[in-house]
PDB file of C-alpha atoms in Angstrom:
ATOM      1  CA  GLN A1232      80.991 122.627 -58.020  1.00  0.00           C
ATOM      2  CA  VAL A1233      83.723 120.026 -57.881  1.00  0.00           C
ATOM      3  CA  GLN A1234      82.417 116.493 -58.317  1.00  0.00           C
ATOM      4  CA  LEU A1235      84.428 113.281 -58.215  1.00  0.00           C
ATOM      5  CA  VAL A1236      82.819 109.923 -58.907  1.00  0.00           C
ATOM      6  CA  GLU A1237      84.833 106.726 -58.487  1.00  0.00           C
ATOM      7  CA  SER A1238      84.037 103.409 -60.091  1.00  0.00           C
ATOM      8  CA  GLY A1239      85.698 100.112 -60.905  1.00  0.00           C
ATOM      9  CA  GLY A1240      86.061  98.565 -57.493  1.00  0.00           C
ATOM     10  CA  GLY A1241      85.153  94.968 -56.785  1.00  0.00           C
ATOM     11  CA  SER A1242      86.380  91.630 -55.528  1.00  0.00           C
ATOM     12  CA  VAL A1243      89.402  89.910 -56.997  1.00  0.00           C
ATOM     13  CA  GLN A1244      91.771  87.136 -56.068  1.00  0.00           C
ATOM     14  CA  ALA A1245      95.332  87.835 -55.014  1.00  0.00           C
ATOM     15  CA  GLY A1246      97.528  88.368 -58.029  1.00  0.00           C
ATOM     16  CA  GLY A1247      94.683  89.815 -60.050  1.00  0.00           C
ATOM     17  CA  SER A1248      94.113  93.294 -61.456  1.00  0.00           C
ATOM     18  CA  LEU A1249      91.541  96.056 -61.294  1.00  0.00           C
ATOM     19  CA  ARG A1250      91.301  99.507 -62.837  1.00  0.00           C
ATOM     20  CA  LEU A1251      89.641 102.272 -60.879  1.00  0.00           C
ATOM     21  CA  SER A1252      88.219 105.365 -62.545  1.00  0.00           C
ATOM     22  CA  CYS A1253      87.430 108.791 -61.143  1.00  0.00           C
ATOM     23  CA  ALA A1254      85.249 111.017 -63.305  1.00  0.00           C
ATOM     24  CA  ALA A1255      85.918 114.659 -62.470  1.00  0.00           C
ATOM     25  CA  SER A1256      83.821 117.730 -63.207  1.00  0.00           C
ATOM     26  CA  GLY A1257      83.276 121.295 -62.063  1.00  0.00           C
ATOM     27  CA  TYR A1258      86.828 122.585 -62.460  1.00  0.00           C
ATOM     28  CA  THR A1259      89.688 122.866 -64.945  1.00  0.00           C
ATOM     29  CA  PHE A1260      90.971 119.305 -64.971  1.00  0.00           C
ATOM     30  CA  SER A1261      94.312 120.100 -66.609  1.00  0.00           C
ATOM     31  CA  ARG A1262      95.259 122.554 -63.873  1.00  0.00           C
ATOM     32  CA  SER A1263      94.941 120.325 -60.876  1.00  0.00           C
ATOM     33  CA  CYS A1264      96.646 117.885 -58.606  1.00  0.00           C
ATOM     34  CA  MET A1265      94.800 114.625 -58.125  1.00  0.00           C
ATOM     35  CA  GLY A1266      95.408 111.587 -56.028  1.00  0.00           C
ATOM     36  CA  TRP A1267      94.288 108.147 -54.989  1.00  0.00           C
ATOM     37  CA  PHE A1268      93.964 107.301 -51.320  1.00  0.00           C
ATOM     38  CA  ARG A1269      92.736 104.248 -49.464  1.00  0.00           C
ATOM     39  CA  GLN A1270      91.422 103.393 -46.038  1.00  0.00           C
ATOM     40  CA  ALA A1271      91.174  99.908 -44.602  1.00  0.00           C
ATOM     41  CA  PRO A1272      88.900  99.147 -41.616  1.00  0.00           C
ATOM     42  CA  GLY A1273      90.472 100.336 -38.385  1.00  0.00           C
ATOM     43  CA  LYS A1274      93.331 102.087 -40.166  1.00  0.00           C
ATOM     44  CA  VAL A1275      94.071 105.661 -41.091  1.00  0.00           C
ATOM     45  CA  ARG A1276      93.623 106.855 -44.648  1.00  0.00           C
ATOM     46  CA  GLU A1277      96.826 106.560 -46.649  1.00  0.00           C
ATOM     47  CA  ARG A1278      98.008 108.315 -49.770  1.00  0.00           C
ATOM     48  CA  ILE A1279      99.051 105.881 -52.460  1.00  0.00           C
ATOM     49  CA  ALA A1280      99.526 107.825 -55.709  1.00  0.00           C
ATOM     50  CA  THR A1281      99.274 111.394 -56.916  1.00  0.00           C
ATOM     51  CA  ILE A1282      99.661 113.222 -60.206  1.00  0.00           C
ATOM     52  CA  TYR A1283      99.986 116.770 -61.442  1.00  0.00           C
ATOM     53  CA  ILE A1284      97.565 116.654 -64.350  1.00  0.00           C
ATOM     54  CA  GLY A1285      99.237 119.497 -66.244  1.00  0.00           C
ATOM     55  CA  ARG A1286     102.466 117.528 -66.715  1.00  0.00           C
ATOM     56  CA  GLY A1287     101.512 113.996 -65.817  1.00  0.00           C
ATOM     57  CA  SER A1288     104.054 114.100 -63.002  1.00  0.00           C
ATOM     58  CA  THR A1289     103.449 111.167 -60.706  1.00  0.00           C
ATOM     59  CA  ARG A1290     104.554 109.911 -57.340  1.00  0.00           C
ATOM     60  CA  TYR A1291     103.744 106.693 -55.472  1.00  0.00           C
ATOM     61  CA  ASP A1292     103.834 105.318 -51.983  1.00  0.00           C
ATOM     62  CA  ASP A1293     106.402 102.540 -51.623  1.00  0.00           C
ATOM     63  CA  SER A1294     103.654 100.025 -50.834  1.00  0.00           C
ATOM     64  CA  VAL A1295     102.254 100.233 -54.378  1.00  0.00           C
ATOM     65  CA  LYS A1296     105.268 101.294 -56.427  1.00  0.00           C
ATOM     66  CA  GLY A1297     105.768  98.982 -59.381  1.00  0.00           C
ATOM     67  CA  ARG A1298     102.280  97.469 -59.045  1.00  0.00           C
ATOM     68  CA  PHE A1299      99.928 100.454 -59.395  1.00  0.00           C
ATOM     69  CA  THR A1300      99.871 103.115 -62.112  1.00  0.00           C
ATOM     70  CA  ILE A1301      98.057 106.444 -61.909  1.00  0.00           C
ATOM     71  CA  SER A1302      97.088 108.033 -65.212  1.00  0.00           C
ATOM     72  CA  GLN A1303      94.709 110.543 -66.746  1.00  0.00           C
ATOM     73  CA  ASP A1304      92.530 111.095 -69.788  1.00  0.00           C
ATOM     74  CA  ASN A1305      92.231 114.839 -70.270  1.00  0.00           C
ATOM     75  CA  ALA A1306      89.538 114.549 -72.940  1.00  0.00           C
ATOM     76  CA  LYS A1307      87.344 112.533 -70.559  1.00  0.00           C
ATOM     77  CA  THR A1308      88.481 114.456 -67.453  1.00  0.00           C
ATOM     78  CA  THR A1309      88.998 111.093 -65.806  1.00  0.00           C
ATOM     79  CA  LEU A1310      91.676 109.818 -63.469  1.00  0.00           C
ATOM     80  CA  TYR A1311      92.613 106.145 -63.398  1.00  0.00           C
ATOM     81  CA  LEU A1312      94.400 103.760 -61.097  1.00  0.00           C
ATOM     82  CA  GLN A1313      95.576 100.534 -62.704  1.00  0.00           C
ATOM     83  CA  MET A1314      96.225  98.009 -59.958  1.00  0.00           C
ATOM     84  CA  ASN A1315      98.176  94.865 -60.773  1.00  0.00           C
ATOM     85  CA  SER A1316      99.531  92.029 -58.634  1.00  0.00           C
ATOM     86  CA  LEU A1317      96.928  92.778 -55.991  1.00  0.00           C
ATOM     87  CA  GLU A1318      97.524  91.528 -52.467  1.00  0.00           C
ATOM     88  CA  SER A1319      95.158  90.965 -49.562  1.00  0.00           C
ATOM     89  CA  GLU A1320      96.767  93.996 -47.885  1.00  0.00           C
ATOM     90  CA  ASP A1321      95.359  96.143 -50.704  1.00  0.00           C
ATOM     91  CA  THR A1322      91.813  95.529 -49.453  1.00  0.00           C
ATOM     92  CA  ALA A1323      90.355  98.933 -48.619  1.00  0.00           C
ATOM     93  CA  MET A1324      87.961 101.668 -49.659  1.00  0.00           C
ATOM     94  CA  TYR A1325      89.654 103.678 -52.394  1.00  0.00           C
ATOM     95  CA  PHE A1326      89.053 107.395 -52.818  1.00  0.00           C
ATOM     96  CA  CYS A1327      90.114 109.921 -55.395  1.00  0.00           C
ATOM     97  CA  ALA A1328      90.826 113.501 -54.424  1.00  0.00           C
ATOM     98  CA  ALA A1329      91.370 116.743 -56.295  1.00  0.00           C
ATOM     99  CA  ALA A1330      93.069 120.057 -55.730  1.00  0.00           C
ATOM    100  CA  PRO A1331      91.966 122.516 -58.441  1.00  0.00           C
ATOM    101  CA  GLN A1332      93.633 125.716 -59.585  1.00  0.00           C
ATOM    102  CA  MET A1333      97.125 124.374 -59.507  1.00  0.00           C
ATOM    103  CA  PHE A1334      99.549 126.074 -61.923  1.00  0.00           C
ATOM    104  CA  ASP A1335     102.958 124.670 -62.854  1.00  0.00           C
ATOM    105  CA  ARG A1336     103.248 122.296 -59.915  1.00  0.00           C
ATOM    106  CA  SER A1337     105.604 119.379 -59.399  1.00  0.00           C
ATOM    107  CA  GLY A1338     104.805 115.779 -58.634  1.00  0.00           C
ATOM    108  CA  ASP A1339     106.280 116.217 -55.165  1.00  0.00           C
ATOM    109  CA  TYR A1340     104.027 119.208 -54.514  1.00  0.00           C
ATOM    110  CA  CYS A1341     100.922 117.239 -55.411  1.00  0.00           C
ATOM    111  CA  TYR A1342     102.046 114.333 -53.234  1.00  0.00           C
ATOM    112  CA  ALA A1343     102.377 116.566 -50.164  1.00  0.00           C
ATOM    113  CA  PHE A1344      99.232 118.605 -50.729  1.00  0.00           C
ATOM    114  CA  ASP A1345      96.359 118.518 -48.236  1.00  0.00           C
ATOM    115  CA  TYR A1346      93.411 117.656 -50.501  1.00  0.00           C
ATOM    116  CA  SER A1347      89.961 119.060 -49.796  1.00  0.00           C
ATOM    117  CA  PHE A1348      87.726 117.597 -52.536  1.00  0.00           C
ATOM    118  CA  TRP A1349      86.890 113.898 -52.327  1.00  0.00           C
ATOM    119  CA  GLY A1350      84.828 111.285 -54.068  1.00  0.00           C
ATOM    120  CA  GLN A1351      82.521 108.865 -52.304  1.00  0.00           C
ATOM    121  CA  GLY A1352      84.897 105.913 -52.613  1.00  0.00           C
ATOM    122  CA  THR A1353      84.862 102.486 -54.215  1.00  0.00           C
ATOM    123  CA  GLN A1354      85.527  99.243 -52.363  1.00  0.00           C
ATOM    124  CA  VAL A1355      88.341  96.907 -53.377  1.00  0.00           C
ATOM    125  CA  THR A1356      88.470  93.456 -51.790  1.00  0.00           C
ATOM    126  CA  VAL A1357      91.350  91.084 -52.485  1.00  0.00           C
ATOM    127  CA  SER A1358      91.017  87.499 -51.345  1.00  0.00           C
ATOM    128  CA  SER A1359      94.029  85.258 -50.810  1.00  0.00           C
TER     129      SER A1359
END
């Protein structure tokens, strides 16, 4: 079955960096859309970055564009989120999500997709 395990969260000061990891298993990693989402207390979950693994096609929400980078390691079947220039507004629980069995998709398709497989989340806290 699909399993997603996030790690790498923690506490950091504003302006700092963190790298989140999402170890994926149970499906063909290279034929999938994957994404990073976050949810702050009292707010709705928001989509921040997605990627079509087969091509490495990415797309970002404007709130993180230029600061965050989504990437993959196919050999390790792991998704990453490099977060730089962190701000207090980035404080949230971060989740990775997967949509398996995706063939020849675009970055825009993965960004719009309604994901159904989720990890348990990892907390990121940014202090100002």
